[in-house]
PDB file of C-alpha atoms in Angstrom:
ATOM      1  CA  MET A   1     -40.172 -32.364  -6.566  1.00 48.00           C
ATOM      2  CA  LYS A   2     -41.290 -29.085  -8.228  1.00 49.00           C
ATOM      3  CA  THR A   3     -39.729 -25.855  -7.274  1.00 47.00           C
ATOM      4  CA  LYS A   4     -41.578 -22.379  -7.290  1.00 46.00           C
ATOM      5  CA  THR A   5     -39.463 -19.655  -8.789  1.00 42.00           C
ATOM      6  CA  THR A   6     -40.434 -16.179  -7.498  1.00 49.00           C
ATOM      7  CA  PHE A   7     -39.753 -13.095  -9.171  1.00 59.00           C
ATOM      8  CA  ASN A   8     -37.233 -10.687  -7.154  1.00 72.00           C
ATOM      9  CA  TRP A   9     -38.908  -7.266  -6.907  1.00 70.00           C
ATOM     10  CA  ASP A  10     -35.754  -5.783  -5.212  1.00 72.00           C
ATOM     11  CA  LEU A  11     -33.365  -6.687  -8.611  1.00 76.00           C
ATOM     12  CA  LEU A  12     -36.338  -5.306 -10.777  1.00 74.00           C
ATOM     13  CA  GLY A  13     -35.863  -1.995  -7.933  1.00 72.00           C
ATOM     14  CA  ILE A  14     -32.187  -1.267  -8.289  1.00 75.00           C
ATOM     15  CA  SER A  15     -32.126  -1.891 -11.690  1.00 77.00           C
ATOM     16  CA  SER A  16     -35.005   0.538 -12.380  1.00 74.00           C
ATOM     17  CA  ALA A  17     -33.425   2.983  -9.586  1.00 75.00           C
ATOM     18  CA  SER A  18     -30.013   2.395 -11.256  1.00 79.00           C
ATOM     19  CA  ILE A  19     -30.820   3.204 -14.883  1.00 77.00           C
ATOM     20  CA  CYS A  20     -33.029   6.210 -13.753  1.00 72.00           C
ATOM     21  CA  LEU A  21     -29.775   7.745 -12.195  1.00 75.00           C
ATOM     22  CA  ILE A  22     -27.948   7.130 -14.773  1.00 79.00           C
ATOM     23  CA  HIS A  23     -30.374   8.541 -17.323  1.00 73.00           C
ATOM     24  CA  CYS A  24     -30.938  11.724 -14.730  1.00 72.00           C
ATOM     25  CA  LEU A  25     -26.927  12.174 -14.689  1.00 75.00           C
ATOM     26  CA  ILE A  26     -26.036  11.563 -18.425  1.00 77.00           C
ATOM     27  CA  PHE A  27     -28.806  12.810 -20.246  1.00 72.00           C
ATOM     28  CA  PRO A  28     -28.235  16.696 -19.240  1.00 71.00           C
ATOM     29  CA  VAL A  29     -24.508  16.493 -20.822  1.00 74.00           C
ATOM     30  CA  ILE A  30     -26.156  14.546 -23.980  1.00 73.00           C
ATOM     31  CA  THR A  31     -28.508  17.377 -24.508  1.00 68.00           C
ATOM     32  CA  ILE A  32     -25.856  19.635 -24.845  1.00 72.00           C
ATOM     33  CA  LEU A  33     -24.629  18.241 -28.121  1.00 71.00           C
ATOM     34  CA  PRO A  34     -26.263  19.006 -31.015  1.00 72.00           C
ATOM     35  CA  LEU A  35     -27.967  15.738 -31.676  1.00 68.00           C
ATOM     36  CA  GLY A  36     -31.598  17.091 -31.506  1.00 68.00           C
ATOM     37  CA  LEU A  37     -32.450  15.231 -28.241  1.00 65.00           C
ATOM     38  CA  SER A  38     -34.701  16.746 -25.543  1.00 67.00           C
ATOM     39  CA  HIS A  39     -35.673  16.200 -22.073  1.00 69.00           C
ATOM     40  CA  ASN A  40     -39.089  14.143 -21.775  1.00 74.00           C
ATOM     41  CA  PRO A  41     -40.546  13.933 -18.053  1.00 77.00           C
ATOM     42  CA  LEU A  42     -42.566  10.921 -19.338  1.00 80.00           C
ATOM     43  CA  ILE A  43     -39.276   8.728 -19.429  1.00 77.00           C
ATOM     44  CA  ASP A  44     -39.075  10.112 -15.634  1.00 77.00           C
ATOM     45  CA  LEU A  45     -42.900   8.699 -15.051  1.00 83.00           C
ATOM     46  CA  LEU A  46     -41.946   5.436 -16.576  1.00 80.00           C
ATOM     47  CA  PHE A  47     -39.120   4.757 -14.417  1.00 76.00           C
ATOM     48  CA  VAL A  48     -41.078   5.826 -11.329  1.00 81.00           C
ATOM     49  CA  SER A  49     -43.988   3.608 -12.462  1.00 83.00           C
ATOM     50  CA  ILE A  50     -41.882   0.793 -12.353  1.00 76.00           C
ATOM     51  CA  GLY A  51     -40.437   1.746  -9.221  1.00 75.00           C
ATOM     52  CA  PHE A  52     -43.965   1.928  -7.677  1.00 84.00           C
ATOM     53  CA  PHE A  53     -44.949  -1.449  -8.547  1.00 80.00           C
ATOM     54  CA  ALA A  54     -41.479  -2.968  -7.179  1.00 76.00           C
ATOM     55  CA  VAL A  55     -42.122  -0.907  -3.755  1.00 82.00           C
ATOM     56  CA  VAL A  56     -45.688  -1.591  -3.456  1.00 85.00           C
ATOM     57  CA  LYS A  57     -44.669  -5.261  -3.738  1.00 80.00           C
ATOM     58  CA  ILE A  58     -41.882  -5.055  -1.114  1.00 80.00           C
ATOM     59  CA  ILE A  59     -43.403  -2.865   1.432  1.00 84.00           C
ATOM     60  CA  LYS A  60     -45.940  -5.523   2.447  1.00 81.00           C
ATOM     61  CA  LYS A  61     -42.819  -7.933   3.642  1.00 81.00           C
ATOM     62  CA  SER A  62     -40.521  -5.585   4.407  1.00 82.00           C
ATOM     63  CA  ASN A  63     -39.305  -3.906   7.792  1.00 86.00           C
ATOM     64  CA  LEU A  64     -40.020  -0.305   8.810  1.00 89.00           C
ATOM     65  CA  LEU A  65     -36.543   0.812   7.840  1.00 90.00           C
ATOM     66  CA  VAL A  66     -36.728  -0.235   4.467  1.00 87.00           C
ATOM     67  CA  SER A  67     -40.286   0.503   4.156  1.00 89.00           C
ATOM     68  CA  SER A  68     -39.684   4.206   4.987  1.00 92.00           C
ATOM     69  CA  ILE A  69     -36.553   4.426   2.917  1.00 91.00           C
ATOM     70  CA  LEU A  70     -38.264   3.330  -0.174  1.00 88.00           C
ATOM     71  CA  ILE A  71     -41.602   5.454   0.619  1.00 91.00           C
ATOM     72  CA  LEU A  72     -39.756   8.600   1.031  1.00 93.00           C
ATOM     73  CA  SER A  73     -37.378   8.059  -1.907  1.00 90.00           C
ATOM     74  CA  LEU A  74     -40.388   7.332  -4.177  1.00 89.00           C
ATOM     75  CA  THR A  75     -41.895  10.413  -2.916  1.00 92.00           C
ATOM     76  CA  LEU A  76     -38.902  12.650  -3.435  1.00 91.00           C
ATOM     77  CA  ILE A  77     -38.924  11.306  -7.145  1.00 87.00           C
ATOM     78  CA  PHE A  78     -42.667  11.906  -7.939  1.00 89.00           C
ATOM     79  CA  ILE A  79     -42.161  15.439  -6.117  1.00 92.00           C
ATOM     80  CA  SER A  80     -39.330  16.370  -8.666  1.00 89.00           C
ATOM     81  CA  ILE A  81     -40.879  14.991 -11.660  1.00 87.00           C
ATOM     82  CA  LEU A  82     -44.134  17.124 -10.846  1.00 90.00           C
ATOM     83  CA  ILE A  83     -42.011  20.097 -10.214  1.00 91.00           C
ATOM     84  CA  GLU A  84     -40.078  19.658 -13.655  1.00 86.00           C
ATOM     85  CA  ILE A  85     -43.650  19.120 -15.517  1.00 86.00           C
ATOM     86  CA  VAL A  86     -45.502  21.998 -13.588  1.00 89.00           C
ATOM     87  CA  LEU A  87     -42.567  24.775 -13.478  1.00 89.00           C
ATOM     88  CA  ASP A  88     -40.106  23.272 -16.015  1.00 82.00           C
ATOM     89  CA  VAL A  89     -37.281  23.358 -13.487  1.00 82.00           C
ATOM     90  CA  HIS A  90     -35.120  20.229 -12.719  1.00 79.00           C
ATOM     91  CA  SER A  91     -34.713  19.539  -9.192  1.00 82.00           C
ATOM     92  CA  TYR A  92     -32.045  18.025  -7.719  1.00 85.00           C
ATOM     93  CA  LEU A  93     -34.463  15.929  -5.464  1.00 88.00           C
ATOM     94  CA  ILE A  94     -34.730  13.207  -7.874  1.00 84.00           C
ATOM     95  CA  PHE A  95     -30.964  12.354  -7.262  1.00 85.00           C
ATOM     96  CA  ILE A  96     -31.462  12.158  -3.494  1.00 90.00           C
ATOM     97  CA  GLY A  97     -34.701   9.876  -4.186  1.00 87.00           C
ATOM     98  CA  GLY A  98     -32.851   7.714  -6.927  1.00 83.00           C
ATOM     99  CA  ILE A  99     -30.139   7.041  -4.428  1.00 87.00           C
ATOM    100  CA  GLY A 100     -32.530   6.230  -1.775  1.00 88.00           C
ATOM    101  CA  MET A 101     -34.128   3.836  -3.771  1.00 84.00           C
ATOM    102  CA  ILE A 102     -31.087   1.812  -4.577  1.00 84.00           C
ATOM    103  CA  ILE A 103     -30.310   1.752  -0.683  1.00 88.00           C
ATOM    104  CA  GLY A 104     -33.707   0.744  -0.014  1.00 86.00           C
ATOM    105  CA  HIS A 105     -33.946  -1.921  -2.227  1.00 81.00           C
ATOM    106  CA  PHE A 106     -30.259  -3.280  -1.629  1.00 83.00           C
ATOM    107  CA  LEU A 107     -30.871  -3.244   2.178  1.00 86.00           C
ATOM    108  CA  ASN A 108     -34.054  -5.215   1.440  1.00 83.00           C
ATOM    109  CA  TYR A 109     -32.501  -7.570  -0.948  1.00 79.00           C
ATOM    110  CA  ARG A 110     -29.957  -8.532   1.587  1.00 82.00           C
ATOM    111  CA  SER A 111     -32.071  -8.943   4.519  1.00 80.00           C
ATOM    112  CA  HIS A 112     -34.003 -11.537   2.811  1.00 70.00           C
ATOM    113  CA  LYS A 113     -31.145 -13.065   1.308  1.00 67.00           C
ATOM    114  CA  LYS A 114     -30.196 -14.413   4.588  1.00 60.00           C
TER     115      LYS A 114
END
């Protein structure tokens, strides 16, 4: 009997959002040290693009609550990155969006695990 393995988009989303949240929390502290590091919003865009693909795959099969949380969180992250690129101001919306992404992916993972 042949078994079919499927890629779990929720685990990718949880991992990407967690790494992004850790990056957003730790990196400002690291830039204080004289290591020559500076923040690049393109890294944030990389995390958002990974999250976007995971969210697109998930919202087709999830309930309204999970879809709403994921879309709202992704929008908050994207708006925060745009504010940072255009106005050169770090917005706290990215933290709220990152936590929302983790919660949304976790709720979807838990609901489909049953």
